[in-house]
Each structure stands twice: as structure tokens, then as C-alpha cells.
Amino acid sequence: MAYDIDKDGDMDVLGVSAGLNIIAWYENDGNYPVSWSRHVIGSSFAGARSVDAGDIDGDGDIDIAGAALDDNEIAWWRNDGGSPINWTKFSINTDFMLSHKVHISDIDLDGDNDILGTAYSSGVSWWRNDGGDTIIWEKQLVSGNNSMVIAWAVDIDLDTDNDIIGSLQGAGYIAYWENENFNSLDWDFNYMESFSGAWPLHYGDIDNDGDVDLVCGGRDANEIRWYRNDIITITNEITTNPERIRLVCFPVPSKDEVNLSYTLPDQSLVTLQIFDFTGKLIKDVFAEEQLSGNYDIVWKGTDNKGNIAKSGIYFCRLQTEFDSIVRKIILVN
């Protein structure tokens, strides 16, 4: 992976070798063409399979986390500074059987970086960083499914918390675990698609529309696929006359109820509707003739059946005979 390990403004390269049992980084000297200097971080990390970089201890420099298949271990290395950088290793878990993938991410959004890991014989777990001078790690199980080889913690449904996406190579499909209640302890499994030998997997905004898409290789399928996230498709609707019509949804995020404030430039038949993040209509707020002017209405967070909508991303669409406008809602119950 490419990362500015020494924070000198250029990108270095971080890598592992399962055969040599090492984690190392290659320092970019910033010249053209670039010259590289190898620095070993860990030299006896048996079956090193994965590495990631981030500020784990909150001191402003870049630390390292790794997964070792043969050592059944998840560990991190503290950046102690110096030139070249000195590293101190700390084990996080030494019985994460056939450890394969590690990802540094603030999963519980408490301000410090946690560790997400996958293992061939231990499923998917994350370790909560409890902070402090000596970090204490608290393991949280996501799934006991041992087919998962790649997992990333990322907000795929844009509801402000971190979900987990993964490729299950042995089972041959792609899935994600939705973070259900913002405390990152309850995970809702969602099957996406069968893909033979799904591996590896990565994410990014491929179509530049503001949400997270996926790209995955299929080892047995001899194929590479990318998956477009249509979560915000409804927001692609163009406000037909943005200088004429106004719609504001607040507060952000909203709890229990959402204030919908809008302005109509003309008398018209007006339709106000709420959609979920997939574009499914969940609430017809009203459809009626209204005069020009300013209006305020409250959505109580219920669907057309009177059920309370769960926390997540929603969209409010105001439509008249002449104009249309869409605004995003973040609902937290």
C-alpha cells in the first residue's frame, strides 16, 4: 500500500512478505526518478499477510498494524520516531487463527483508531481501542463466518456510522454487515451477490457520485467486477429551478422528528414524499393544492403504515407542477 509513513509530503510504500515473515516500508526519497530505501518494521512475523497504517495511539505520527497467518496474530507497531524510524511491537491477539487481513479504522467513532481483522478459522472481529498511554484492546465479534478473507470498515449507507464490507472467497460471494445502532456492537448481515472465488476486494467512489462503490476480483470466475452503489440515486434529480424553489430539512441529524421548511413561488399542486436510501417510497407526507408562500411541516419519522423508520439516510422530495427539489435527511432514533 502507498502511505506517507514519515510524513515528509511524498508517498512511501508499505508491504508484507509471507515467505520472509517481514513487514517493511520503502522510503521515497522524493527525487525523479524515485529511489527507495527499505526499512524493516517486523522481521519475525510468521506468515505476514496484511498491513495497514494509521495513528493508533493518537500521538500524531503513523503507526502500523499487521496480520500474521502462521502466528495467528494481530499486532501493532508504535512509531517511536527517529531517522530511520524506530518501532515497538505490541500484540493485540495471538489466537486469531489463520489471521489474514487487518484494517485500521475508527469503527465506534470515539476519536481513536480501532482494528478490524479477518481470519480463515476465526471469522471477522474488531478490537476496540480504549485509549490511554497503554492501549487496552476489547475484542468484538462481527461474524463467525470463516470464508471472509477481506474486510473493510466504511460507511456504505451514508448514515454516519461504519459498516463492514467483505469478500468471502471460500463461500464465493460478497456481503456487508450494516451497523445497526451506532454503538458498533450489533451487525445486520446482508448478502450481495455470488462471485466465485471472490478476492480481493477494495472500495472507493468509482463513479464520483459521492457514495462508496466496490471493486472485486473473482479468482475462480476469472473476472473483475465493480459494484455501483445506488444509495443516493434519487439525489441525482436536478432541481429544476433552484432560484425559485427552496427546501430545508433540519436538524441534521434528526431525532424523532424532522422539520421540513419550504417556499413555493407559485400556487400549485404540491407533493411531498420521503424515500429511503435505496429510492423506495416510504412516506407520502401530503399531496394538495397550496398557494405561493413559506411553509413548515414536521415529519414524525413514520412510514405509510405508521411504523417508526429506523436510523439511516432518507431523502425528501418536494414536487410542484413547475419545479422539483430533493434534500437528504439523516435520521437517528
Tab-separated table of C-alpha atoms in Angstrom, residues 33-171:
chain	number	residue	atom	x	y	z
A	33	PRO	CA	13.132	9.066	-10.758
A	34	VAL	CA	12.328	7.945	-7.217
A	35	SER	CA	14.903	5.999	-5.227
A	36	TRP	CA	13.744	3.698	-2.447
A	37	SER	CA	15.290	2.721	0.885
A	38	ARG	CA	13.910	-0.380	2.596
A	39	HIS	CA	13.271	-0.278	6.367
A	40	VAL	CA	12.150	-3.445	8.168
A	41	ILE	CA	9.442	-2.916	10.786
A	42	GLY	CA	8.962	-6.535	11.915
A	43	SER	CA	11.322	-9.371	10.942
A	44	SER	CA	9.718	-12.414	12.625
A	45	PHE	CA	6.008	-12.035	11.879
A	46	ALA	CA	5.352	-15.579	10.642
A	47	GLY	CA	3.244	-15.741	7.500
A	48	ALA	CA	2.724	-11.977	7.346
A	49	ARG	CA	-0.344	-11.466	5.167
A	50	SER	CA	-1.611	-7.932	5.643
A	51	VAL	CA	-0.549	-4.491	6.851
A	52	ASP	CA	-2.202	-1.116	7.360
A	53	ALA	CA	-1.075	2.327	8.544
A	54	GLY	CA	-2.657	4.952	10.789
A	55	ASP	CA	-2.253	6.882	14.022
A	56	ILE	CA	-3.214	4.202	16.535
A	57	ASP	CA	-2.012	5.822	19.766
A	58	GLY	CA	-3.139	9.348	18.909
A	59	ASP	CA	0.291	10.982	19.115
A	60	GLY	CA	0.222	12.397	15.591
A	61	ASP	CA	2.598	10.015	13.816
A	62	ILE	CA	1.918	6.932	11.706
A	63	ASP	CA	1.799	3.538	13.387
A	64	ILE	CA	1.452	0.118	11.737
A	65	ALA	CA	-0.906	-2.850	12.220
A	66	GLY	CA	-0.429	-6.317	10.755
A	67	ALA	CA	-1.927	-9.810	10.451
A	68	ALA	CA	0.213	-12.971	10.518
A	69	LEU	CA	-1.306	-16.229	9.257
A	70	ASP	CA	1.210	-18.658	10.785
A	71	ASP	CA	1.452	-16.789	14.094
A	72	ASN	CA	-2.374	-16.487	14.311
A	73	GLU	CA	-1.718	-12.910	15.353
A	74	ILE	CA	-2.971	-9.364	15.049
A	75	ALA	CA	-0.360	-6.841	16.223
A	76	TRP	CA	0.588	-3.194	16.007
A	77	TRP	CA	3.898	-1.341	15.927
A	78	ARG	CA	4.258	2.009	17.665
A	79	ASN	CA	6.178	4.671	15.791
A	80	ASP	CA	8.826	5.891	18.242
A	81	GLY	CA	10.311	8.467	15.901
A	82	GLY	CA	13.917	8.784	14.864
A	83	SER	CA	15.610	8.595	11.496
A	84	PRO	CA	15.180	5.913	10.409
A	85	ILE	CA	12.003	5.365	12.430
A	86	ASN	CA	12.193	3.049	15.445
A	87	TRP	CA	9.287	0.663	16.024
A	88	THR	CA	7.966	-1.125	19.131
A	89	LYS	CA	5.679	-4.139	18.658
A	90	PHE	CA	2.546	-4.825	20.752
A	91	SER	CA	0.398	-7.944	20.282
A	92	ILE	CA	-3.343	-7.409	20.128
A	93	ASN	CA	-4.485	-11.026	19.741
A	94	THR	CA	-2.372	-14.184	19.404
A	95	ASP	CA	-5.121	-16.771	18.905
A	96	PHE	CA	-6.886	-15.251	15.915
A	97	MET	CA	-6.491	-18.472	14.000
A	98	LEU	CA	-5.064	-18.167	10.460
A	99	SER	CA	-5.177	-14.379	10.634
A	100	HIS	CA	-5.389	-12.836	7.183
A	101	LYS	CA	-6.496	-9.189	6.924
A	102	VAL	CA	-6.187	-6.101	9.085
A	103	HIS	CA	-7.714	-2.632	8.687
A	104	ILE	CA	-7.239	0.450	10.895
A	105	SER	CA	-10.439	2.472	11.301
A	106	ASP	CA	-12.332	4.388	13.997
A	107	ILE	CA	-15.181	1.877	13.958
A	108	ASP	CA	-17.040	3.190	17.004
A	109	LEU	CA	-16.405	6.846	16.129
A	110	ASP	CA	-14.994	7.676	19.557
A	111	GLY	CA	-11.975	9.544	18.220
A	112	ASP	CA	-9.328	6.828	18.271
A	113	ASN	CA	-8.477	4.136	15.735
A	114	ASP	CA	-9.668	0.570	16.200
A	115	ILE	CA	-8.551	-2.600	14.396
A	116	LEU	CA	-10.702	-4.763	12.102
A	117	GLY	CA	-9.466	-8.253	11.282
A	118	THR	CA	-10.415	-11.381	9.324
A	119	ALA	CA	-9.106	-14.920	9.782
A	120	TYR	CA	-9.665	-18.207	7.961
A	121	SER	CA	-10.558	-20.007	11.225
A	122	SER	CA	-11.788	-17.167	13.451
A	123	GLY	CA	-14.238	-15.203	11.324
A	124	VAL	CA	-14.457	-11.418	11.476
A	125	SER	CA	-13.792	-9.337	14.595
A	126	TRP	CA	-12.750	-5.860	15.586
A	127	TRP	CA	-10.745	-4.670	18.551
A	128	ARG	CA	-11.895	-1.512	20.284
A	129	ASN	CA	-9.109	0.878	21.205
A	130	ASP	CA	-9.850	2.099	24.724
A	131	GLY	CA	-7.163	4.765	24.508
A	132	GLY	CA	-4.760	5.759	27.260
A	133	ASP	CA	-0.990	5.596	27.451
A	134	THR	CA	-1.123	1.788	27.416
A	135	ILE	CA	-3.816	0.823	24.941
A	136	ILE	CA	-6.267	-1.859	26.100
A	137	TRP	CA	-7.988	-3.746	23.310
A	138	GLU	CA	-11.503	-5.146	23.671
A	139	LYS	CA	-12.459	-7.770	21.093
A	140	GLN	CA	-15.893	-7.585	19.436
A	141	LEU	CA	-17.116	-10.428	17.215
A	142	VAL	CA	-18.843	-9.445	13.992
A	143	SER	CA	-19.292	-12.888	12.414
A	144	GLY	CA	-18.020	-16.421	12.851
A	145	ASN	CA	-18.046	-16.975	9.084
A	146	ASN	CA	-14.589	-18.311	8.214
A	147	SER	CA	-14.932	-17.689	4.483
A	148	MET	CA	-14.183	-13.992	4.857
A	149	VAL	CA	-10.726	-13.077	3.589
A	150	ILE	CA	-11.024	-9.307	3.021
A	151	ALA	CA	-12.979	-6.836	5.159
A	152	TRP	CA	-13.097	-3.046	5.322
A	153	ALA	CA	-14.846	-0.732	7.765
A	154	VAL	CA	-16.533	2.042	5.786
A	155	ASP	CA	-19.850	3.919	5.805
A	156	ILE	CA	-21.543	2.314	2.806
A	157	ASP	CA	-25.090	3.550	3.528
A	158	LEU	CA	-24.107	7.133	4.422
A	159	ASP	CA	-25.818	7.045	7.809
A	160	THR	CA	-22.709	8.414	9.587
A	161	ASP	CA	-21.569	5.115	11.163
A	162	ASN	CA	-19.108	2.493	9.899
A	163	ASP	CA	-20.375	-0.687	8.296
A	164	ILE	CA	-18.263	-3.671	7.226
A	165	ILE	CA	-17.924	-4.920	3.656
A	166	GLY	CA	-16.213	-8.155	2.763
A	167	SER	CA	-15.435	-10.792	0.164
A	168	LEU	CA	-15.979	-14.412	1.188
A	169	GLN	CA	-13.601	-16.307	-1.052
A	170	GLY	CA	-14.431	-19.832	0.089
A	171	ALA	CA	-18.191	-19.290	0.070
